[in-house]
PDB file of C-alpha atoms in Angstrom:
ATOM      1  CA  MET A   1       0.000   0.000   0.000  1.00 47.00           C
ATOM      2  CA  GLU A   2       2.826   2.347   0.914  1.00 46.00           C
ATOM      3  CA  LYS A   3       4.528   1.685  -2.445  1.00 45.00           C
ATOM      4  CA  ARG A   4       1.303   2.470  -4.318  1.00 46.00           C
ATOM      5  CA  ARG A   5       0.882   5.789  -2.489  1.00 46.00           C
ATOM      6  CA  ASN A   6       4.458   6.690  -3.286  1.00 46.00           C
ATOM      7  CA  ALA A   7       3.983   5.752  -6.946  1.00 43.00           C
ATOM      8  CA  ASN A   8       0.950   8.026  -7.235  1.00 42.00           C
ATOM      9  CA  ARG A   9       2.652  11.057  -5.770  1.00 42.00           C
ATOM     10  CA  VAL A  10       3.271  13.905  -8.158  1.00 39.00           C
ATOM     11  CA  LYS A  11       6.927  14.832  -8.379  1.00 41.00           C
ATOM     12  CA  GLY A  12       7.732  18.390  -7.407  1.00 39.00           C
ATOM     13  CA  PRO A  13       9.328  20.851  -9.814  1.00 39.00           C
ATOM     14  CA  LYS A  14      13.021  20.526 -10.470  1.00 44.00           C
ATOM     15  CA  THR A  15      15.263  23.035  -8.832  1.00 42.00           C
ATOM     16  CA  GLY A  16      17.439  25.420 -10.819  1.00 43.00           C
ATOM     17  CA  ARG A  17      20.465  23.206 -10.118  1.00 44.00           C
ATOM     18  CA  GLN A  18      18.734  20.195 -11.713  1.00 44.00           C
ATOM     19  CA  ARG A  19      17.753  21.938 -14.910  1.00 44.00           C
ATOM     20  CA  SER A  20      19.744  21.065 -17.994  1.00 47.00           C
ATOM     21  CA  ARG A  21      21.700  24.060 -19.201  1.00 51.00           C
ATOM     22  CA  LYS A  22      21.026  25.489 -22.626  1.00 55.00           C
ATOM     23  CA  PRO A  23      24.123  24.933 -24.787  1.00 62.00           C
ATOM     24  CA  VAL A  24      26.021  28.060 -25.754  1.00 64.00           C
ATOM     25  CA  VAL A  25      26.383  28.640 -29.507  1.00 72.00           C
ATOM     26  CA  LEU A  26      29.839  29.972 -30.390  1.00 72.00           C
ATOM     27  CA  TYR A  27      30.498  32.027 -33.529  1.00 75.00           C
ATOM     28  CA  PRO A  28      33.709  32.923 -35.404  1.00 75.00           C
ATOM     29  CA  ALA A  29      35.245  36.180 -34.189  1.00 70.00           C
ATOM     30  CA  ALA A  30      35.304  37.597 -37.718  1.00 71.00           C
ATOM     31  CA  ALA A  31      31.547  37.005 -38.105  1.00 73.00           C
ATOM     32  CA  LEU A  32      30.840  38.712 -34.783  1.00 74.00           C
ATOM     33  CA  ALA A  33      33.040  41.639 -35.824  1.00 71.00           C
ATOM     34  CA  ARG A  34      31.001  42.051 -39.030  1.00 71.00           C
ATOM     35  CA  LEU A  35      27.724  42.024 -37.133  1.00 76.00           C
ATOM     36  CA  LEU A  36      29.078  44.510 -34.586  1.00 71.00           C
ATOM     37  CA  HIS A  37      30.005  46.816 -37.454  1.00 66.00           C
ATOM     38  CA  ARG A  38      26.478  46.540 -38.889  1.00 67.00           C
ATOM     39  CA  LEU A  39      24.877  47.150 -35.497  1.00 68.00           C
ATOM     40  CA  ARG A  40      26.970  50.249 -34.944  1.00 60.00           C
ATOM     41  CA  LYS A  41      25.825  51.628 -38.289  1.00 54.00           C
ATOM     42  CA  SER A  42      22.132  50.907 -37.675  1.00 52.00           C
ATOM     43  CA  LEU A  43      21.739  51.714 -33.978  1.00 44.00           C
ATOM     44  CA  PRO A  44      22.172  55.073 -32.249  1.00 39.00           C
ATOM     45  CA  GLY A  45      24.492  55.542 -29.309  1.00 38.00           C
ATOM     46  CA  ASP A  46      26.951  53.268 -27.605  1.00 37.00           C
ATOM     47  CA  LEU A  47      26.014  49.581 -27.810  1.00 35.00           C
ATOM     48  CA  LEU A  48      27.657  48.957 -24.485  1.00 35.00           C
ATOM     49  CA  GLN A  49      25.905  51.778 -22.632  1.00 33.00           C
ATOM     50  CA  ASN A  50      24.610  50.438 -19.360  1.00 34.00           C
ATOM     51  CA  ALA A  51      20.834  50.438 -18.891  1.00 32.00           C
ATOM     52  CA  GLY A  52      20.962  49.771 -15.151  1.00 33.00           C
ATOM     53  CA  GLU A  53      18.912  46.577 -15.335  1.00 35.00           C
ATOM     54  CA  ILE A  54      19.286  43.362 -13.332  1.00 30.00           C
ATOM     55  CA  TYR A  55      20.421  40.385 -15.391  1.00 35.00           C
ATOM     56  CA  TYR A  56      19.225  36.836 -14.722  1.00 32.00           C
ATOM     57  CA  ILE A  57      21.219  33.699 -15.524  1.00 38.00           C
ATOM     58  CA  GLY A  58      19.075  30.791 -16.711  1.00 42.00           C
ATOM     59  CA  GLY A  59      15.975  32.504 -15.387  1.00 40.00           C
ATOM     60  CA  SER A  60      16.722  31.472 -11.776  1.00 41.00           C
ATOM     61  CA  ASP A  61      19.980  32.961 -10.512  1.00 48.00           C
ATOM     62  CA  VAL A  62      20.008  36.697  -9.966  1.00 66.00           C
ATOM     63  CA  LEU A  63      23.319  38.435 -10.491  1.00 71.00           C
ATOM     64  CA  PRO A  64      23.985  41.899  -9.051  1.00 74.00           C
ATOM     65  CA  GLN A  65      23.033  44.968 -11.027  1.00 70.00           C
ATOM     66  CA  PRO A  66      25.985  46.298 -13.059  1.00 69.00           C
ATOM     67  CA  LEU A  67      27.712  49.543 -12.273  1.00 76.00           C
ATOM     68  CA  THR A  68      27.340  52.542 -14.534  1.00 79.00           C
ATOM     69  CA  PRO A  69      30.602  53.860 -16.031  1.00 81.00           C
ATOM     70  CA  GLU A  70      30.428  56.770 -13.585  1.00 84.00           C
ATOM     71  CA  GLU A  71      29.931  54.454 -10.589  1.00 86.00           C
ATOM     72  CA  GLU A  72      32.778  52.198 -11.708  1.00 85.00           C
ATOM     73  CA  ARG A  73      35.125  55.137 -12.127  1.00 86.00           C
ATOM     74  CA  GLU A  74      34.167  56.541  -8.718  1.00 88.00           C
ATOM     75  CA  LEU A  75      34.569  53.202  -6.918  1.00 89.00           C
ATOM     76  CA  THR A  76      37.907  52.330  -8.528  1.00 88.00           C
ATOM     77  CA  GLU A  77      39.314  55.765  -7.765  1.00 88.00           C
ATOM     78  CA  ARG A  78      38.058  55.611  -4.175  1.00 90.00           C
ATOM     79  CA  MET A  79      39.563  52.152  -3.718  1.00 88.00           C
ATOM     80  CA  GLN A  80      42.983  53.464  -4.745  1.00 84.00           C
ATOM     81  CA  GLU A  81      42.902  55.906  -1.836  1.00 86.00           C
ATOM     82  CA  ALA A  82      40.946  53.871   0.737  1.00 84.00           C
ATOM     83  CA  ALA A  83      42.307  51.524   3.381  1.00 84.00           C
ATOM     84  CA  GLY A  84      41.066  48.931   5.843  1.00 84.00           C
ATOM     85  CA  GLU A  85      37.354  48.088   5.945  1.00 86.00           C
ATOM     86  CA  GLU A  86      36.401  50.824   3.485  1.00 88.00           C
ATOM     87  CA  ARG A  87      38.781  49.470   0.839  1.00 86.00           C
ATOM     88  CA  GLU A  88      37.519  45.918   1.406  1.00 88.00           C
ATOM     89  CA  GLU A  89      33.884  46.987   0.946  1.00 89.00           C
ATOM     90  CA  LEU A  90      34.719  48.818  -2.283  1.00 89.00           C
ATOM     91  CA  ARG A  91      36.676  45.825  -3.560  1.00 88.00           C
ATOM     92  CA  LYS A  92      33.787  43.482  -2.742  1.00 88.00           C
ATOM     93  CA  THR A  93      31.322  45.696  -4.626  1.00 88.00           C
ATOM     94  CA  LEU A  94      33.508  45.811  -7.743  1.00 90.00           C
ATOM     95  CA  ILE A  95      33.857  42.025  -7.711  1.00 88.00           C
ATOM     96  CA  GLU A  96      30.142  41.346  -7.243  1.00 87.00           C
ATOM     97  CA  ARG A  97      29.111  43.776  -9.970  1.00 87.00           C
ATOM     98  CA  ASN A  98      31.327  42.019 -12.546  1.00 87.00           C
ATOM     99  CA  LEU A  99      30.313  38.412 -11.858  1.00 86.00           C
ATOM    100  CA  ARG A 100      28.252  38.213 -15.071  1.00 83.00           C
ATOM    101  CA  LEU A 101      31.450  38.557 -17.071  1.00 85.00           C
ATOM    102  CA  VAL A 102      32.901  35.555 -15.224  1.00 87.00           C
ATOM    103  CA  VAL A 103      29.848  33.412 -16.041  1.00 84.00           C
ATOM    104  CA  PHE A 104      29.952  34.242 -19.731  1.00 83.00           C
ATOM    105  CA  ILE A 105      33.687  33.659 -20.185  1.00 86.00           C
ATOM    106  CA  ALA A 106      33.481  30.410 -18.203  1.00 86.00           C
ATOM    107  CA  LYS A 107      30.789  29.097 -20.565  1.00 83.00           C
ATOM    108  CA  ARG A 108      33.175  29.469 -23.498  1.00 82.00           C
ATOM    109  CA  PHE A 109      35.504  26.890 -21.922  1.00 82.00           C
ATOM    110  CA  GLU A 110      32.832  24.406 -20.824  1.00 76.00           C
ATOM    111  CA  SER A 111      34.002  21.817 -23.360  1.00 69.00           C
ATOM    112  CA  GLY A 112      37.554  21.804 -21.939  1.00 61.00           C
ATOM    113  CA  GLY A 113      36.836  19.018 -19.458  1.00 69.00           C
ATOM    114  CA  THR A 114      36.111  21.126 -16.370  1.00 75.00           C
ATOM    115  CA  GLY A 115      32.579  21.675 -15.051  1.00 80.00           C
ATOM    116  CA  LEU A 116      30.960  25.080 -15.430  1.00 81.00           C
ATOM    117  CA  GLU A 117      30.718  25.710 -11.694  1.00 81.00           C
ATOM    118  CA  ASP A 118      34.439  24.992 -11.297  1.00 84.00           C
ATOM    119  CA  LEU A 119      35.248  27.258 -14.236  1.00 86.00           C
ATOM    120  CA  ILE A 120      33.199  30.052 -12.665  1.00 85.00           C
ATOM    121  CA  SER A 121      35.078  29.604  -9.384  1.00 85.00           C
ATOM    122  CA  ILE A 122      38.417  29.724 -11.208  1.00 87.00           C
ATOM    123  CA  GLY A 123      37.317  32.700 -13.294  1.00 89.00           C
ATOM    124  CA  THR A 124      36.274  34.514 -10.135  1.00 88.00           C
ATOM    125  CA  ILE A 125      39.868  34.210  -8.922  1.00 88.00           C
ATOM    126  CA  GLY A 126      40.922  36.000 -12.110  1.00 88.00           C
ATOM    127  CA  LEU A 127      38.296  38.683 -11.469  1.00 89.00           C
ATOM    128  CA  ILE A 128      39.578  39.186  -7.918  1.00 88.00           C
ATOM    129  CA  LYS A 129      43.137  39.538  -9.249  1.00 87.00           C
ATOM    130  CA  ALA A 130      41.885  42.064 -11.803  1.00 88.00           C
ATOM    131  CA  VAL A 131      40.145  44.189  -9.176  1.00 88.00           C
ATOM    132  CA  ASN A 132      43.190  44.007  -6.897  1.00 85.00           C
ATOM    133  CA  THR A 133      45.610  45.148  -9.615  1.00 85.00           C
ATOM    134  CA  PHE A 134      43.382  47.481 -11.668  1.00 85.00           C
ATOM    135  CA  ASN A 135      44.715  50.992 -12.212  1.00 82.00           C
ATOM    136  CA  PRO A 136      42.023  53.507 -13.262  1.00 81.00           C
ATOM    137  CA  GLU A 137      44.722  55.850 -14.562  1.00 80.00           C
ATOM    138  CA  LYS A 138      45.489  53.436 -17.441  1.00 79.00           C
ATOM    139  CA  ASN A 139      42.339  54.557 -19.304  1.00 78.00           C
ATOM    140  CA  ILE A 140      41.048  50.977 -19.714  1.00 81.00           C
ATOM    141  CA  LYS A 141      37.635  49.870 -18.470  1.00 83.00           C
ATOM    142  CA  LEU A 142      37.634  47.441 -15.570  1.00 86.00           C
ATOM    143  CA  ALA A 143      35.491  44.943 -17.532  1.00 83.00           C
ATOM    144  CA  THR A 144      37.989  45.054 -20.386  1.00 83.00           C
ATOM    145  CA  TYR A 145      40.945  44.428 -18.105  1.00 87.00           C
ATOM    146  CA  ALA A 146      39.071  41.835 -16.033  1.00 88.00           C
ATOM    147  CA  SER A 147      38.015  39.805 -19.074  1.00 87.00           C
ATOM    148  CA  ARG A 148      41.647  39.080 -19.939  1.00 86.00           C
ATOM    149  CA  CYS A 149      42.503  38.213 -16.323  1.00 89.00           C
ATOM    150  CA  ILE A 150      39.501  35.871 -16.071  1.00 90.00           C
ATOM    151  CA  GLU A 151      40.285  34.153 -19.359  1.00 88.00           C
ATOM    152  CA  ASN A 152      43.961  33.781 -18.522  1.00 87.00           C
ATOM    153  CA  GLU A 153      43.163  32.264 -15.107  1.00 87.00           C
ATOM    154  CA  ILE A 154      40.931  29.651 -16.752  1.00 88.00           C
ATOM    155  CA  LEU A 155      43.501  28.919 -19.456  1.00 86.00           C
ATOM    156  CA  MET A 156      46.217  28.368 -16.862  1.00 84.00           C
ATOM    157  CA  HIS A 157      43.950  26.000 -14.928  1.00 82.00           C
ATOM    158  CA  LEU A 158      43.170  23.984 -18.057  1.00 82.00           C
ATOM    159  CA  ARG A 159      46.869  23.762 -18.787  1.00 78.00           C
ATOM    160  CA  ARG A 160      47.729  22.579 -15.275  1.00 76.00           C
ATOM    161  CA  SER A 161      44.934  20.022 -15.118  1.00 72.00           C
ATOM    162  CA  SER A 162      45.812  18.602 -18.567  1.00 57.00           C
ATOM    163  CA  LYS A 163      42.158  18.640 -19.597  1.00 42.00           C
ATOM    164  CA  ILE A 164      43.018  19.879 -23.060  1.00 44.00           C
ATOM    165  CA  ARG A 165      45.441  18.223 -25.468  1.00 45.00           C
ATOM    166  CA  ALA A 166      47.161  21.267 -26.837  1.00 46.00           C
ATOM    167  CA  GLU A 167      49.241  23.079 -24.243  1.00 44.00           C
ATOM    168  CA  VAL A 168      47.984  26.587 -23.591  1.00 45.00           C
ATOM    169  CA  SER A 169      50.742  29.160 -23.364  1.00 50.00           C
ATOM    170  CA  ILE A 170      51.415  32.809 -23.953  1.00 47.00           C
ATOM    171  CA  ASP A 171      51.986  31.975 -27.633  1.00 50.00           C
ATOM    172  CA  GLU A 172      48.786  29.943 -28.024  1.00 52.00           C
ATOM    173  CA  PRO A 173      46.227  31.595 -30.366  1.00 53.00           C
ATOM    174  CA  LEU A 174      43.386  33.022 -28.270  1.00 50.00           C
ATOM    175  CA  ASN A 175      41.289  34.676 -30.972  1.00 51.00           C
ATOM    176  CA  VAL A 176      41.546  36.439 -34.312  1.00 45.00           C
ATOM    177  CA  ASP A 177      41.688  40.124 -35.065  1.00 45.00           C
ATOM    178  CA  TRP A 178      39.605  42.128 -37.548  1.00 43.00           C
ATOM    179  CA  ASP A 179      41.702  40.848 -40.475  1.00 50.00           C
ATOM    180  CA  GLY A 180      41.408  37.197 -39.481  1.00 52.00           C
ATOM    181  CA  ASN A 181      44.957  36.983 -38.143  1.00 55.00           C
ATOM    182  CA  GLU A 182      45.650  34.924 -35.028  1.00 52.00           C
ATOM    183  CA  LEU A 183      45.824  37.075 -31.917  1.00 49.00           C
ATOM    184  CA  LEU A 184      48.238  35.829 -29.252  1.00 51.00           C
ATOM    185  CA  LEU A 185      48.301  36.806 -25.607  1.00 48.00           C
ATOM    186  CA  SER A 186      51.940  37.785 -26.095  1.00 48.00           C
ATOM    187  CA  ASP A 187      50.847  40.158 -28.868  1.00 47.00           C
ATOM    188  CA  ILE A 188      48.494  41.926 -26.485  1.00 41.00           C
ATOM    189  CA  LEU A 189      50.922  42.095 -23.587  1.00 43.00           C
ATOM    190  CA  GLY A 190      53.722  43.402 -25.772  1.00 42.00           C
ATOM    191  CA  THR A 191      51.928  46.297 -27.495  1.00 43.00           C
ATOM    192  CA  GLU A 192      51.476  49.946 -26.598  1.00 44.00           C
ATOM    193  CA  GLU A 193      48.716  50.903 -24.169  1.00 43.00           C
ATOM    194  CA  ASP A 194      46.380  52.294 -26.802  1.00 42.00           C
ATOM    195  CA  MET A 195      46.680  49.108 -28.862  1.00 45.00           C
ATOM    196  CA  VAL A 196      46.050  47.001 -25.774  1.00 45.00           C
ATOM    197  CA  HIS A 197      42.890  49.004 -25.156  1.00 44.00           C
ATOM    198  CA  ASP A 198      41.667  48.605 -28.742  1.00 49.00           C
ATOM    199  CA  HIS A 199      42.246  44.840 -28.888  1.00 52.00           C
ATOM    200  CA  LEU A 200      40.747  44.066 -25.489  1.00 52.00           C
ATOM    201  CA  GLU A 201      37.804  46.432 -25.918  1.00 52.00           C
ATOM    202  CA  GLU A 202      36.881  44.866 -29.254  1.00 59.00           C
ATOM    203  CA  GLU A 203      37.190  41.348 -27.867  1.00 60.00           C
ATOM    204  CA  VAL A 204      34.890  42.184 -24.956  1.00 59.00           C
ATOM    205  CA  ASN A 205      32.395  43.716 -27.401  1.00 64.00           C
ATOM    206  CA  ARG A 206      32.379  40.506 -29.453  1.00 69.00           C
ATOM    207  CA  ASN A 207      31.959  38.420 -26.297  1.00 70.00           C
ATOM    208  CA  LEU A 208      28.976  40.482 -25.185  1.00 71.00           C
ATOM    209  CA  LEU A 209      27.383  40.255 -28.628  1.00 78.00           C
ATOM    210  CA  GLU A 210      27.854  36.495 -28.726  1.00 79.00           C
ATOM    211  CA  TYR A 211      26.207  36.100 -25.347  1.00 77.00           C
ATOM    212  CA  ALA A 212      23.345  38.393 -26.424  1.00 81.00           C
ATOM    213  CA  LEU A 213      22.799  36.197 -29.505  1.00 86.00           C
ATOM    214  CA  ASN A 214      22.482  33.190 -27.218  1.00 83.00           C
ATOM    215  CA  ARG A 215      19.666  34.969 -25.375  1.00 82.00           C
ATOM    216  CA  LEU A 216      17.544  34.991 -28.556  1.00 87.00           C
ATOM    217  CA  SER A 217      14.964  32.352 -29.395  1.00 89.00           C
ATOM    218  CA  ARG A 218      16.009  29.623 -31.817  1.00 90.00           C
ATOM    219  CA  ARG A 219      14.139  31.204 -34.749  1.00 92.00           C
ATOM    220  CA  GLU A 220      15.521  34.668 -34.012  1.00 92.00           C
ATOM    221  CA  ARG A 221      19.036  33.255 -33.857  1.00 90.00           C
ATOM    222  CA  VAL A 222      18.587  31.376 -37.145  1.00 92.00           C
ATOM    223  CA  ILE A 223      17.453  34.581 -38.847  1.00 93.00           C
ATOM    224  CA  MET A 224      20.553  36.422 -37.640  1.00 90.00           C
ATOM    225  CA  GLU A 225      22.819  33.525 -38.619  1.00 90.00           C
ATOM    226  CA  LEU A 226      21.413  33.510 -42.158  1.00 92.00           C
ATOM    227  CA  ARG A 227      21.233  37.283 -42.624  1.00 90.00           C
ATOM    228  CA  PHE A 228      24.743  38.010 -41.343  1.00 86.00           C
ATOM    229  CA  GLY A 229      26.553  34.778 -42.217  1.00 87.00           C
ATOM    230  CA  LEU A 230      27.447  34.038 -38.618  1.00 86.00           C
ATOM    231  CA  LYS A 231      28.169  30.367 -39.278  1.00 84.00           C
ATOM    232  CA  ASN A 232      29.497  30.128 -42.823  1.00 82.00           C
ATOM    233  CA  GLY A 233      30.373  33.729 -43.706  1.00 81.00           C
ATOM    234  CA  HIS A 234      27.697  33.834 -46.450  1.00 85.00           C
ATOM    235  CA  GLU A 235      25.140  36.603 -45.872  1.00 86.00           C
ATOM    236  CA  LEU A 236      21.647  36.120 -47.325  1.00 90.00           C
ATOM    237  CA  THR A 237      19.237  38.840 -48.383  1.00 90.00           C
ATOM    238  CA  GLN A 238      15.944  39.265 -46.567  1.00 90.00           C
ATOM    239  CA  LYS A 239      14.178  37.638 -49.524  1.00 92.00           C
ATOM    240  CA  GLU A 240      16.519  34.639 -49.461  1.00 93.00           C
ATOM    241  CA  VAL A 241      15.956  34.199 -45.735  1.00 93.00           C
ATOM    242  CA  ALA A 242      12.199  34.537 -46.219  1.00 93.00           C
ATOM    243  CA  ASP A 243      12.199  31.894 -48.969  1.00 94.00           C
ATOM    244  CA  ARG A 244      14.252  29.514 -46.865  1.00 93.00           C
ATOM    245  CA  LEU A 245      11.987  29.892 -43.825  1.00 93.00           C
ATOM    246  CA  GLY A 246       8.749  29.970 -45.805  1.00 94.00           C
ATOM    247  CA  ILE A 247       7.560  33.402 -44.674  1.00 92.00           C
ATOM    248  CA  SER A 248       7.167  36.792 -46.357  1.00 92.00           C
ATOM    249  CA  GLN A 249      10.030  39.225 -46.894  1.00 89.00           C
ATOM    250  CA  SER A 250       8.122  42.005 -45.134  1.00 89.00           C
ATOM    251  CA  TYR A 251       7.753  39.789 -42.067  1.00 92.00           C
ATOM    252  CA  ILE A 252      11.483  39.021 -42.092  1.00 91.00           C
ATOM    253  CA  SER A 253      12.169  42.755 -42.284  1.00 88.00           C
ATOM    254  CA  ARG A 254       9.997  43.433 -39.239  1.00 90.00           C
ATOM    255  CA  LEU A 255      11.534  40.521 -37.342  1.00 91.00           C
ATOM    256  CA  GLU A 256      15.064  41.671 -38.147  1.00 89.00           C
ATOM    257  CA  LYS A 257      14.408  45.158 -36.787  1.00 87.00           C
ATOM    258  CA  ARG A 258      12.862  43.701 -33.642  1.00 89.00           C
ATOM    259  CA  ILE A 259      15.776  41.281 -33.156  1.00 89.00           C
ATOM    260  CA  ILE A 260      18.357  44.045 -33.566  1.00 85.00           C
ATOM    261  CA  LEU A 261      16.566  46.140 -30.960  1.00 83.00           C
ATOM    262  CA  ARG A 262      16.514  43.149 -28.627  1.00 83.00           C
ATOM    263  CA  LEU A 263      20.234  42.576 -29.171  1.00 83.00           C
ATOM    264  CA  GLN A 264      20.846  46.185 -28.223  1.00 75.00           C
ATOM    265  CA  LYS A 265      18.826  45.705 -25.034  1.00 75.00           C
ATOM    266  CA  GLU A 266      20.643  42.473 -24.115  1.00 71.00           C
ATOM    267  CA  ILE A 267      24.057  44.030 -24.735  1.00 67.00           C
ATOM    268  CA  ARG A 268      23.133  46.989 -22.559  1.00 65.00           C
ATOM    269  CA  LYS A 269      22.236  44.577 -19.768  1.00 63.00           C
ATOM    270  CA  LEU A 270      25.612  42.888 -20.073  1.00 56.00           C
ATOM    271  CA  GLY A 271      27.802  45.917 -20.598  1.00 51.00           C
TER     272      GLY A 271
END
C-alpha cells in the first residue's frame, strides 16, 4: 500500500540546479566583428551603454546589477585611496558587480573538461586579481581588463589540469583580429597601451554580442545567422531568408528590426 501511495505522488518541480543548461552557440570572431560593425551603423548611441537593469542567468539565478561607467570610475578611484574596511567593501562591490562577465567567459571553456561551476570559481579568482591590480589611470575599463585576467586564469587551470590536449601558453592563439589573423596573448601584452585598449575592448564587445545572440529564441538566432553569415560567412538577403523559412520578406524585415533592438537591449544589460 505504501509503495502504491508513493507511486501516485506527483513529483515536485526541479530546482534550478537540476535543470539542464542550454548549450552556448559559439560564432567565429570575424563574423561577430562584421555584425558589430552593422549594429553600430544601424543603432544610435553606444552599444555597451549600461541600462541599469538586473540580469538573470538561466531565469533562476540573480546576479547583481551592473555599475554605470560613472559608478565604476568613482569606486575604482576611491579604492585606490581607501584603506582597511572601506577598501575591502569597495573591492567586494567591484567584484560582485562584474560576476556576469565571469559566467559568460566560463561558458566558453565548458568543453575543456572542467565543469561550469568549477570554471566560474576559477574565473572569479581571475576577477579578484583584476580588481586588486586594476589601475584607473590606465584609461582601460575594468570589464575590459578583467576579461583578460579571467580568461587567462581559466587557461592556466586547463593547462595545469591537462584537460586539453594542446598546451595553452602565452603563444597559443586566443582569438583572431579584424583581419582574421591569429591574436596571441603575447601580442596583447607586448603592445602599446592604446593598442592594448583597442584589442581588449573589441574582444569584450564581441563576447557580449555572442552572449546576447544566445539569449535569442532559436528562430531569431537562425534569422541572424542567415542574414549576417554568422556560421558560414555567407550573408543572405531578406528575400533569401524569407524563402528559406517559408515566410514573407516584409515579415522578415519586421523581425530583423525587432531582433536588432533586442540585441541592443541584451548588450546593454551585459555591458
